[in-house]
């Protein structure tokens, strides 16, 4: 067997049981400028929620928040368009600096190109976006690079550039579950052999837009939050950042291990845009998966760092979730909420609370729930009120539940615990259905016909851009779509079409299906609409009907709710490689049995603001062939399924997703493409190894090329390194159909799968995507001739 097959076997057979160590932590919160300050403050119940100084809270119900007052000067060179320093990047760098410095020996052993970043955030670069939008609306010309700083991937790549990491760089955008989800995905990247060390965590910053949003929902407490307590009246917002350095076990000396990441679980409530399932069943499912993947019994859990927001609906639902997941053992478990001392850090919450959980295991101390007044009949667990308590446990959990119904739970093990995670039952991952919507039509066949016709998007002096109109009938009623933005409607329709093609008509069959959404720009329409209201009229201009749709994962949540999909859910971003990232994450979850089936979605839609942003950057084409790219609306849904599940359902696979690879080469201080093709070459090589495929086996190549010559030139150099002078047959759909922004890799994947299904005796296909910021991702698809001939 060749080296590709050998490495794949090693990864699949041994990598899945590799233990993942927590080697270092870092944090900056309202309790201080490092992880020790966070832990000592949490342990003592010292409340860092106090009057906010930096944000104008005129008209907001509360004047309090968990504001960071530590200085944030950074020695790192990071993007500062027009001199604007985005606070969320500064927070992220401050916390990451601490973690990376402590993990120095492990980083050196791993090598920078085997170190990655998984960054969780709820609001991404909201402050940069606000600054850019306000300037545009004033008729000014803001710094062009300010707009891309509003995306989640910008901060992720700023971190990679600051530390010189060259492994996978991705971001997770599941609102308040982002930090925990990022930590879980990072562990997957290590166990699957994509990276040896990953900086994982999250950051979010306070802003007037954020306060106005929660004020409009009447969710804010006028006093420091009192999670689980009688008399609680809402949540307290906070800001900050926290990171864990996760490392493959053989790269960490036992004496340096702070804890082990045992397992994690994801689920989707599919219930409501902002509220949890009242019975806590969705959250309980995530907790149960975390326990199962860690090989831990419910009775072994001694401490739960709860989501504990202090709202009327969240705290009772979580209480029921803990009781459901832990059963009789819930009566003895200690539960506390770190949000009672630092506020709700949104996308950073799961990471900060994981840091506290690691310290709780280290010091065998359960930190208290501060500001607790007394028991509430609906919250009847032991919440460690007011004072810390001793622990005697090897196992702790950390829970985070979010807008859009995204749930994430982590299981952490004490450093002297020797158990290994159970070996998952691996299976091939096949495609059983797909849907593709764009200006070319509402099917994959229509896109292929448009590609073959070769007619590009016409010239336009304002920029070549193509949009589409989506018919929501019969997939959404008027009532259901009344408060949905265009992105959400499009996502639901696309997912429904793909599920129908895959034969998932029965609601009971769909219940366990997961949803992974990839997007670069996110819900631009809702974000702009909501922010403009606040910019014009302050808190009174905040529209509570729009605010829930400003989170990146709301579209995925609505897909789950409308179509009855309650399996693992996440929303991810990797710039223009977001669609490929969604497929890669879905592949990991399906291959290892966390889900039998997942809908991998990729959606980005074009409006005047998106056109303005790309035009100002100088990358938007005005006429065909001018060495820039056109942009286009695109929505893709690809159904990934375990081969055994497809066989049991009697479905013929269209193709097999055989493996993937990801790498990066980010230049510190600015958003730029992979100039010399180094990241592309390493991502492609990793994908081939993961798939057990040699370069000569690839007969169809779908590159990221869209017409932007500097980026395309770098990609060509990377392809040349892998394939030599003779490339496989090239298909460049984005040159004709336009650059779909985030969904580009998913667009190429759908077209590649269609061609493989039509020619099952042909060779394999490689799909390549790049972020434009230095991140590259590759996917290998193979035909399924045996399945097609035998009818499964």
Short mmCIF file of C-alpha atoms in Angstrom, two decimals, residues 203 222 276 357 397-399 480 511 612 683:
data_model
loop_
_atom_site.label_atom_id
_atom_site.label_comp_id
_atom_site.label_asym_id
_atom_site.label_seq_id
_atom_site.Cartn_x
_atom_site.Cartn_y
_atom_site.Cartn_z
CA UNK A 203 -13.92 36.13 22.20
CA UNK A 222 -30.86 45.62 36.39
CA UNK A 276 -34.73 26.57 24.77
CA UNK A 357 -13.86 23.80 34.91
CA UNK A 397 -18.93 18.88 32.53
CA UNK A 398 -19.34 22.33 31.03
CA UNK A 399 -22.60 23.25 29.27
CA UNK A 480 -43.37 30.63 9.37
CA UNK A 511 -35.30 13.62 13.80
CA UNK A 612 -19.84 47.91 -1.96
CA UNK A 683 -4.06 21.05 2.33
#
